[in-house]
Amino acid sequence: MRRDLTAKYDLRVPRYTSYPTAPHFHPGIGPDQYGKWLSQLDPATELSLYLHIAYCAEMCWFCGCHTKITRKYAPVATYLEALLAEVELVAKHLPAKMAARHVHFGGGSPTILTPEDFVRTVETLRQHFILKPDAEIAVELDPRTADETYVQAMASVGVTRASIGVQDFDPKVQEAINRIQPYDVTANVIEWLRRHGVPEINLDLVYGLPYQTVDGLLDTIDKAHGFKPRRIALFGYAHVPWMKKHQRLIPEAALPDTDTRWDQYELGTKRLEDLGYVKIGLDHFAAPDDPLAIALSEKRLHRNFQGYTTDSADVLVGLGASGIGSLPQGYVANVGETHHYLDAIRAGRLATSRGVAMDADDHLRRDLIMSLMCDLELDVDAVCARHNADPAQFDHDLTKLAPMMEDGLARLNGRHIVMTDDGRTLVRAAAAIFDKYLKKGEQRHSKAV
């Protein structure tokens, strides 16, 4: 991309893993409302389950997740009991024992659980939900805390996908983000996963880290490719120290400047494509025959709080402290503070602390935004037709694309938007024209790239 455009468009805009986005959730949606929404679901609706394990053994300074640090297992065990109680509590609010096709363990670090407790958690899910025979069960895996016994436990309960955090293999970068993870540690975990039959492996890489160079990032990509993962994610580090205070430990002077960060993104993307991966949206890459790449080609790609996905479930049940759920009626979020989460569950009530009810306009705008985010093009007329809405209401919004069109980042034919190759990196900025809640220049969001 032309360097005169990087500063112009590298704005602070949402990642659009939801719409309305999480900063616009409010405390008017609480446990009673969430319980009512759960009870109103069609029993035939398939669910997606997300379990947030809110503990890590060590804080990675680049982390943007909700997590607590502990070297003792007692707090983890206490938290897990509450999490399993929440599973039962949510199930009691549902109109029937409902089916789930996707299960995702995130964190924090799910691998902080003992193997026995991980198995018990999956067994509890099977007691209260119908896990489909072809259900995807995915686990975010920290190679520093997962031993072979843990991998065996994962395989024994049907885990189908492991998402491994790598970030960068350069020891200097690892030291600067407080995540010391030698190459051999990652290699051992991947060998165990394949030995014990966990079929799908993702690797997560990050650009924009302190002391990271273009050559260093390309070396990390080559090493990652050597493991033959089916998917690789290349995320941009979101430096938001006003929200995540531990990020203040990262030396800001060591962060790549805007031009270097763009070089990392563009050259990293090119390297992954040259290695045979299909680019999915902003930051995901998949083998051509991977379901994610196939969904992209067939315009069946979806986006949720875990990023780009083939998960088409209408209901995402978020479990654990800070867990976020999505239902046809709106979004719900659990309280983030672990002690408040424990108090709520122990009292026998849902831990919902905020959310947002969605009206017809929200559903329409979400469809517009997600279509553009996933397909990198958008037929406004077609989306409006699905919602029985007048597309002319967006004509003024579409005029906001004029600068991107003039700069060769987007094309507009009638009400049909197409992001160009240069413009795809800035699709978040284009999607933002449909966001009625976004205030210009909001500092709560990360930069577009």
Coordinates of C-alpha atoms in Angstrom, one line a residue:
M1 CA 0.0 0.0 0.0
R2 CA 1.2 3.6 -0.7
R3 CA 2.8 4.9 2.5
D4 CA 0.9 8.2 2.2
L5 CA -2.3 6.3 2.8
T6 CA -1.2 4.3 5.8
A7 CA -1.6 7.1 8.4
K8 CA -4.7 8.4 6.6
Y9 CA -6.7 5.1 7.1
D10 CA -5.0 3.4 10.0
L11 CA -7.7 4.5 12.3
R12 CA -9.0 3.2 15.6
V13 CA -12.0 1.1 14.6
P14 CA -13.7 -2.0 16.0
R15 CA -12.6 -5.5 14.9
Y16 CA -16.3 -6.2 14.3
T17 CA -16.4 -9.7 15.9
S18 CA -19.9 -8.5 16.9
Y19 CA -22.3 -5.7 16.2
P20 CA -23.1 -3.7 18.2
T21 CA -19.6 -4.0 19.6
A22 CA -18.8 -4.8 23.2
P23 CA -18.1 -1.2 24.2
H24 CA -21.8 -0.5 23.6
F25 CA -23.1 -3.2 25.9
H26 CA -24.8 -1.8 29.0
P27 CA -25.8 -3.0 32.5
G28 CA -29.5 -2.9 31.5
I29 CA -29.2 -6.5 30.3
G30 CA -28.8 -8.7 33.4
P31 CA -29.4 -12.3 34.6
D32 CA -33.2 -12.2 34.4
Q33 CA -33.2 -10.9 30.8
Y34 CA -30.6 -13.5 29.8
G35 CA -32.5 -16.3 31.4
K36 CA -35.7 -15.2 29.6
W37 CA -33.8 -15.1 26.3
L38 CA -32.5 -18.6 26.8
S39 CA -36.0 -20.0 27.6
Q40 CA -37.4 -18.5 24.4
L41 CA -35.0 -20.3 22.1
D42 CA -36.3 -22.8 19.6
P43 CA -35.3 -26.2 21.0
A44 CA -34.2 -27.2 17.5
T45 CA -31.6 -24.4 17.3
E46 CA -28.0 -25.6 17.3
L47 CA -25.7 -24.0 19.8
S48 CA -22.0 -23.0 19.9
L49 CA -20.4 -23.2 23.3
Y50 CA -17.4 -21.0 24.5
L51 CA -15.8 -21.7 27.8
H52 CA -13.4 -19.1 29.2
I53 CA -10.7 -20.4 31.4
A54 CA -9.7 -17.2 33.2
Y55 CA -6.3 -18.2 34.6
C56 CA -2.7 -18.3 33.3
A57 CA 0.5 -19.4 35.0
E58 CA 2.3 -16.2 33.8
M59 CA 1.2 -12.9 32.2
C60 CA 2.2 -12.3 28.6
W61 CA 2.7 -8.6 28.4
F62 CA 1.1 -8.3 24.9
C63 CA -2.1 -10.1 26.1
G64 CA -5.4 -8.4 25.6
C65 CA -7.5 -11.2 27.2
H66 CA -9.3 -11.3 30.5
T67 CA -7.1 -13.5 32.7
K68 CA -5.6 -13.8 36.2
I69 CA -2.2 -15.1 37.1
T70 CA -1.7 -17.9 39.6
R71 CA 1.1 -20.4 40.4
K72 CA -1.3 -22.5 42.6
Y73 CA -4.1 -24.8 41.4
A74 CA -6.5 -24.1 44.2
P75 CA -8.0 -20.9 42.6
V76 CA -8.3 -22.7 39.2
A77 CA -10.1 -25.6 40.9
T78 CA -12.5 -23.2 42.6
Y79 CA -13.1 -21.4 39.4
L80 CA -13.8 -24.6 37.5
E81 CA -16.4 -25.7 40.0
A82 CA -18.2 -22.4 39.3
L83 CA -17.9 -22.9 35.6
L84 CA -19.4 -26.3 35.7
A85 CA -22.2 -25.0 37.9
E86 CA -22.8 -22.3 35.3
V87 CA -23.1 -25.0 32.6
E88 CA -25.8 -26.7 34.6
L89 CA -27.5 -23.3 35.3
V90 CA -27.6 -22.3 31.7
A91 CA -28.9 -25.7 30.6
K92 CA -31.8 -25.4 33.1
H93 CA -32.9 -22.2 31.5
L94 CA -33.1 -23.8 28.0
P95 CA -36.4 -25.2 26.8
A96 CA -34.8 -28.6 26.2
K97 CA -31.5 -30.4 26.1
M98 CA -30.1 -28.7 23.0
A99 CA -27.5 -29.7 20.5
A100 CA -24.1 -28.1 20.1
R101 CA -21.9 -28.4 17.0
H102 CA -19.0 -26.2 18.1
V103 CA -17.2 -26.1 21.5
H104 CA -14.3 -23.7 22.0
F105 CA -12.0 -23.5 25.1
G106 CA -10.4 -20.1 25.4
G107 CA -8.6 -18.0 27.9
G108 CA -6.6 -17.3 29.7
S109 CA -5.1 -20.6 29.3
P110 CA -7.2 -23.8 29.1
T111 CA -4.1 -25.9 29.5
I112 CA -3.8 -24.7 33.1
L113 CA -6.5 -27.2 33.9
T114 CA -5.3 -30.7 35.0
P115 CA -5.9 -33.4 32.4
E116 CA -8.5 -34.9 34.8
D117 CA -10.4 -31.6 35.1
F118 CA -10.3 -31.1 31.4
V119 CA -11.9 -34.5 30.8
R120 CA -14.5 -33.8 33.5
T121 CA -15.4 -30.5 31.9
V122 CA -16.1 -32.1 28.5
E123 CA -18.1 -34.9 30.2
T124 CA -20.2 -32.3 32.0
L125 CA -20.9 -30.6 28.7
R126 CA -22.1 -34.0 27.3
Q127 CA -24.4 -34.4 30.3
H128 CA -26.2 -31.1 29.7
F129 CA -26.0 -30.7 25.9
I130 CA -26.1 -33.0 23.0
L131 CA -22.6 -32.8 21.4
K132 CA -23.1 -33.7 17.7
P133 CA -21.1 -36.6 16.5
D134 CA -19.3 -34.3 14.1
A135 CA -18.9 -31.5 16.6
E136 CA -15.7 -29.4 16.5
I137 CA -14.1 -29.2 19.9
A138 CA -11.3 -26.7 19.8
V139 CA -8.8 -25.8 22.5
E140 CA -6.5 -22.8 22.7
L141 CA -3.2 -24.5 23.8
D142 CA -0.2 -23.0 25.5
P143 CA 2.8 -25.2 24.7
R144 CA 4.5 -24.1 27.9
T145 CA 1.9 -25.7 30.1
A146 CA 0.6 -28.6 28.0
D147 CA 2.4 -31.9 28.5
E148 CA 1.8 -35.2 26.7
T149 CA -0.6 -36.4 29.4
Y150 CA -2.7 -33.3 28.7
V151 CA -2.7 -33.9 25.0
Q152 CA -3.8 -37.5 25.6
A153 CA -6.7 -36.3 27.7
M154 CA -7.7 -33.9 24.9
A155 CA -7.7 -36.7 22.4
S156 CA -9.6 -39.1 24.7
V157 CA -12.7 -36.8 24.8
G158 CA -12.8 -36.0 21.1
V159 CA -10.9 -32.7 20.7
T160 CA -10.6 -32.0 17.0
R161 CA -8.6 -28.8 16.9
A162 CA -5.7 -27.3 18.8
S163 CA -5.0 -23.6 18.4
I164 CA -1.4 -23.0 19.4
G165 CA -0.1 -19.6 20.4
V166 CA 3.4 -19.0 19.0
Q167 CA 3.5 -15.2 18.4
D168 CA 7.2 -15.1 17.3
F169 CA 10.1 -17.5 17.5
D170 CA 12.7 -14.8 18.0
P171 CA 14.1 -15.0 21.6
K172 CA 14.5 -11.3 21.9
V173 CA 10.9 -10.7 20.9
Q174 CA 9.8 -13.4 23.3
E175 CA 11.7 -11.8 26.2
A176 CA 10.2 -8.3 25.4
I177 CA 6.6 -9.7 25.7
N178 CA 7.4 -12.0 28.6
R179 CA 6.6 -15.2 26.8
I180 CA 9.7 -17.4 26.6
Q181 CA 8.7 -20.3 24.4
P182 CA 11.6 -22.0 22.6
Y183 CA 11.0 -23.6 19.2
D184 CA 11.5 -27.1 20.6
V185 CA 8.7 -26.6 23.1
T186 CA 6.2 -25.9 20.3
A187 CA 7.6 -28.7 18.2
N188 CA 7.1 -31.3 21.0
V189 CA 3.5 -30.3 21.5
I190 CA 2.7 -30.6 17.8
E191 CA 4.3 -34.0 17.7
W192 CA 2.2 -35.2 20.7
L193 CA -1.0 -33.8 19.0
R194 CA -0.3 -35.8 15.9
R195 CA 0.8 -38.9 17.7
H196 CA -2.5 -39.0 19.7
G197 CA -4.8 -38.2 16.9
V198 CA -5.9 -34.5 17.4
P199 CA -6.4 -34.0 13.6
E200 CA -6.4 -30.2 13.1
I201 CA -3.7 -27.7 14.2
N202 CA -3.8 -23.9 14.0
L203 CA -0.8 -21.7 14.8
D204 CA -1.3 -18.1 16.0
L205 CA 1.4 -15.5 15.0
V206 CA 1.5 -11.8 15.8
Y207 CA 3.1 -8.9 14.0
G208 CA 3.8 -5.4 15.4
L209 CA 5.6 -6.8 18.5
P210 CA 8.6 -5.0 20.2
Y211 CA 12.0 -5.6 18.5
Q212 CA 10.2 -7.5 15.8
T213 CA 11.7 -7.1 12.3
V214 CA 10.4 -8.0 8.9
D215 CA 13.1 -10.6 8.4
G216 CA 12.4 -12.0 11.8
L217 CA 8.7 -12.3 11.2
L218 CA 9.3 -14.0 7.8
D219 CA 11.6 -16.5 9.6
T220 CA 8.9 -17.2 12.1
I221 CA 6.4 -17.8 9.3
D222 CA 8.7 -20.2 7.6
K223 CA 9.3 -22.1 10.8
A224 CA 5.5 -22.2 11.5
H225 CA 4.9 -23.5 8.0
G226 CA 7.4 -26.3 8.6
F227 CA 4.9 -27.8 11.1
K228 CA 2.4 -28.1 8.2
P229 CA -0.6 -26.5 10.1
R230 CA -3.8 -26.3 8.2
R231 CA -4.4 -22.8 9.4
I232 CA -2.2 -19.9 10.4
A233 CA -3.5 -16.7 11.9
L234 CA -1.4 -13.5 11.6
F235 CA -2.8 -11.0 14.1
G236 CA -1.7 -7.4 14.6
Y237 CA -0.6 -6.6 18.1
A238 CA -3.2 -4.3 19.7
H239 CA -1.3 -1.9 22.0
V240 CA -3.9 -0.6 24.3
P241 CA -2.1 0.2 27.6
W242 CA -5.0 2.4 28.7
M243 CA -7.1 -0.7 28.8
K244 CA -4.5 -3.4 29.7
K245 CA -2.1 -2.0 32.2
H246 CA 0.4 -4.8 31.9
Q247 CA 1.1 -3.7 28.4
R248 CA 2.8 -0.7 29.9
L249 CA 5.7 -3.1 30.6
I250 CA 6.3 -3.3 26.9
P251 CA 9.0 -0.7 25.8
E252 CA 7.0 1.5 23.4
A253 CA 10.2 2.7 21.8
A254 CA 10.8 -0.9 20.6
L255 CA 7.5 -1.2 18.8
P256 CA 7.7 -1.0 15.0
D257 CA 6.7 2.3 13.5
T258 CA 3.7 2.5 11.2
D259 CA 5.6 1.9 8.0
T260 CA 7.5 -1.1 9.5
R261 CA 4.2 -2.5 10.9
W262 CA 2.6 -2.3 7.4
D263 CA 5.7 -4.0 5.9
Q264 CA 5.4 -6.8 8.4
Y265 CA 1.7 -7.2 7.5
E266 CA 2.1 -7.0 3.7
L267 CA 5.2 -9.1 3.4
G268 CA 4.1 -11.6 6.0
T269 CA 0.8 -12.0 4.1
K270 CA 2.7 -12.4 0.8
R271 CA 4.9 -15.1 2.3
L272 CA 2.0 -17.1 3.6
E273 CA 0.2 -16.8 0.2
D274 CA 3.5 -17.9 -1.6
L275 CA 3.5 -20.9 0.7
G276 CA 0.1 -21.9 -0.6
Y277 CA -2.3 -20.6 2.0
V278 CA -5.5 -18.9 1.1
K279 CA -6.0 -15.5 2.8
I280 CA -9.2 -15.5 4.8
G281 CA -10.5 -12.0 5.5
L282 CA -8.0 -9.8 7.5
D283 CA -5.8 -12.2 9.3
H284 CA -6.5 -15.9 8.8
F285 CA -4.8 -18.2 6.3
A286 CA -5.9 -21.7 5.4
A287 CA -4.9 -24.6 3.2
P288 CA -7.0 -24.5 -0.1
D289 CA -9.0 -27.6 0.9
D290 CA -9.6 -26.5 4.5
P291 CA -13.2 -25.9 5.4
L292 CA -12.4 -22.3 6.1
A293 CA -11.1 -21.7 2.6
I294 CA -14.1 -23.6 1.1
A295 CA -16.5 -21.5 3.1
L296 CA -14.8 -18.4 1.8
S297 CA -15.2 -19.5 -1.8
E298 CA -18.9 -20.4 -1.2
K299 CA -19.6 -17.2 0.7
R300 CA -20.5 -19.2 3.8
L301 CA -17.8 -17.6 6.0
H302 CA -18.8 -16.3 9.4
R303 CA -17.2 -14.1 12.1
N304 CA -17.6 -14.2 15.8
F305 CA -15.6 -13.5 19.0
Q306 CA -13.1 -16.2 17.9
G307 CA -12.5 -14.5 14.6
Y308 CA -13.3 -16.0 11.2
T309 CA -15.1 -19.4 11.4
T310 CA -17.3 -21.9 9.7
D311 CA -19.5 -21.8 12.8
S312 CA -23.0 -20.8 11.6
A313 CA -24.8 -21.3 14.9
D314 CA -27.4 -18.7 15.7
V315 CA -26.7 -19.0 19.4
L316 CA -23.3 -18.7 21.1
V317 CA -23.3 -19.5 24.8
G318 CA -20.5 -17.8 26.6
L319 CA -19.4 -19.5 29.8
G320 CA -17.0 -18.3 32.5
A321 CA -15.9 -14.9 33.7
S322 CA -16.1 -12.3 30.9
G323 CA -17.7 -14.9 28.6
I324 CA -19.8 -13.2 25.9
G325 CA -22.8 -14.8 24.3
S326 CA -24.9 -14.1 21.2
L327 CA -28.6 -14.9 20.8
P328 CA -31.2 -13.8 18.3
Q329 CA -32.4 -11.3 20.9
G330 CA -29.1 -9.7 21.5
Y331 CA -25.7 -10.0 23.2
V332 CA -24.9 -10.8 26.8
A333 CA -21.6 -10.6 28.8
N334 CA -20.7 -12.2 32.1
V335 CA -19.0 -10.1 34.7
G336 CA -15.3 -10.0 34.2
E337 CA -14.0 -9.9 37.8
T338 CA -13.5 -13.5 38.9
H339 CA -14.7 -13.0 42.5
H340 CA -17.9 -11.4 41.3
Y341 CA -18.4 -14.2 38.9
L342 CA -17.9 -16.8 41.7
D343 CA -20.4 -14.9 43.9
A344 CA -23.1 -14.9 41.2
I345 CA -22.8 -18.6 40.4
R346 CA -22.6 -19.6 44.0
A347 CA -25.9 -17.7 44.6
G348 CA -27.5 -19.8 41.9
R349 CA -27.9 -16.9 39.4
L350 CA -26.5 -16.3 36.0
A351 CA -23.4 -14.0 36.0
T352 CA -24.7 -11.7 33.3
S353 CA -23.6 -8.1 34.0
R354 CA -24.2 -6.3 30.7
G355 CA -25.4 -6.7 27.1
V356 CA -27.5 -5.2 24.5
A357 CA -30.9 -6.0 23.0
M358 CA -30.9 -5.9 19.2
D359 CA -33.7 -4.4 17.1
A360 CA -34.4 -4.9 13.4
D361 CA -32.0 -2.1 12.4
D362 CA -29.2 -3.7 14.5
H363 CA -29.7 -7.0 12.8
L364 CA -29.6 -5.4 9.3
R365 CA -26.5 -3.4 10.0
R366 CA -24.8 -6.5 11.5
D367 CA -25.5 -8.4 8.3
L368 CA -24.1 -5.6 6.2
I369 CA -20.9 -5.3 8.3
M370 CA -20.3 -9.0 8.6
S371 CA -20.9 -9.6 4.9
L372 CA -18.2 -7.0 4.1
M373 CA -15.8 -8.3 6.8
C374 CA -16.1 -11.9 5.5
D375 CA -16.5 -11.5 1.7
L376 CA -14.6 -8.2 1.2
E377 CA -17.6 -7.1 -0.9
L378 CA -21.1 -6.2 -0.1
D379 CA -24.4 -6.0 -2.1
V380 CA -26.4 -3.6 0.0
D381 CA -29.5 -4.2 -2.1
A382 CA -29.4 -8.0 -1.6
V383 CA -28.8 -7.7 2.2
C384 CA -31.6 -5.2 2.6
A385 CA -33.9 -7.5 0.6
R386 CA -33.3 -10.3 3.1
H387 CA -34.4 -7.9 5.8
N388 CA -37.3 -6.3 3.9
A389 CA -35.6 -3.0 4.3
D390 CA -35.2 0.0 2.0
P391 CA -31.6 0.1 0.7
A392 CA -31.9 3.8 0.0
Q393 CA -31.5 4.6 3.7
F394 CA -27.8 3.8 3.3
D395 CA -27.1 6.1 0.3
H396 CA -25.7 8.8 2.6
D397 CA -23.5 6.3 4.4
L398 CA -22.1 5.0 1.1
T399 CA -20.9 8.6 0.2
K400 CA -18.4 8.2 3.1
L401 CA -16.6 5.7 0.9
A402 CA -15.6 8.4 -1.5
P403 CA -12.1 8.9 -0.1
M404 CA -11.4 5.2 -0.2
M405 CA -12.6 5.0 -3.8
E406 CA -10.5 8.0 -4.9
D407 CA -7.4 6.3 -3.3
G408 CA -8.1 3.0 -5.1
L409 CA -9.1 1.1 -1.9
A410 CA -12.7 0.4 -2.8
R411 CA -15.0 0.3 -5.8
L412 CA -18.7 1.1 -5.7
N413 CA -21.1 0.1 -8.4
G414 CA -24.6 1.3 -7.5
R415 CA -24.8 -0.1 -3.9
H416 CA -22.3 -2.9 -4.5
I417 CA -19.0 -2.4 -2.6
V418 CA -15.9 -4.3 -3.5
M419 CA -12.6 -3.9 -1.6
T420 CA -9.5 -3.8 -3.8
D421 CA -6.4 -5.8 -3.0
D422 CA -4.9 -2.7 -1.3
G423 CA -8.2 -2.0 0.4
R424 CA -8.8 -5.4 2.0
T425 CA -6.4 -4.5 4.8
L426 CA -8.7 -1.6 5.7
V427 CA -12.0 -3.4 5.4
R428 CA -12.7 -2.5 9.1
A429 CA -12.6 1.2 8.2
A430 CA -15.1 0.6 5.3
A431 CA -17.4 -1.5 7.5
A432 CA -17.5 1.3 10.1
I433 CA -19.6 3.5 7.8
F434 CA -22.6 1.3 8.7
D435 CA -21.9 1.5 12.5
K436 CA -24.4 3.9 14.0
Y437 CA -22.9 3.6 17.4
L438 CA -19.3 4.5 16.5
K439 CA -18.0 7.9 17.5
K440 CA -15.2 9.3 15.3
G441 CA -11.8 9.0 16.9
E442 CA -12.8 6.7 19.8
Q443 CA -9.7 5.6 21.7
R444 CA -11.1 2.4 23.0
H445 CA -10.4 0.5 19.8
S446 CA -7.1 -0.7 18.3
K447 CA -5.8 0.5 15.0
A448 CA -7.1 -0.9 11.8
V449 CA -3.9 -2.7 11.0

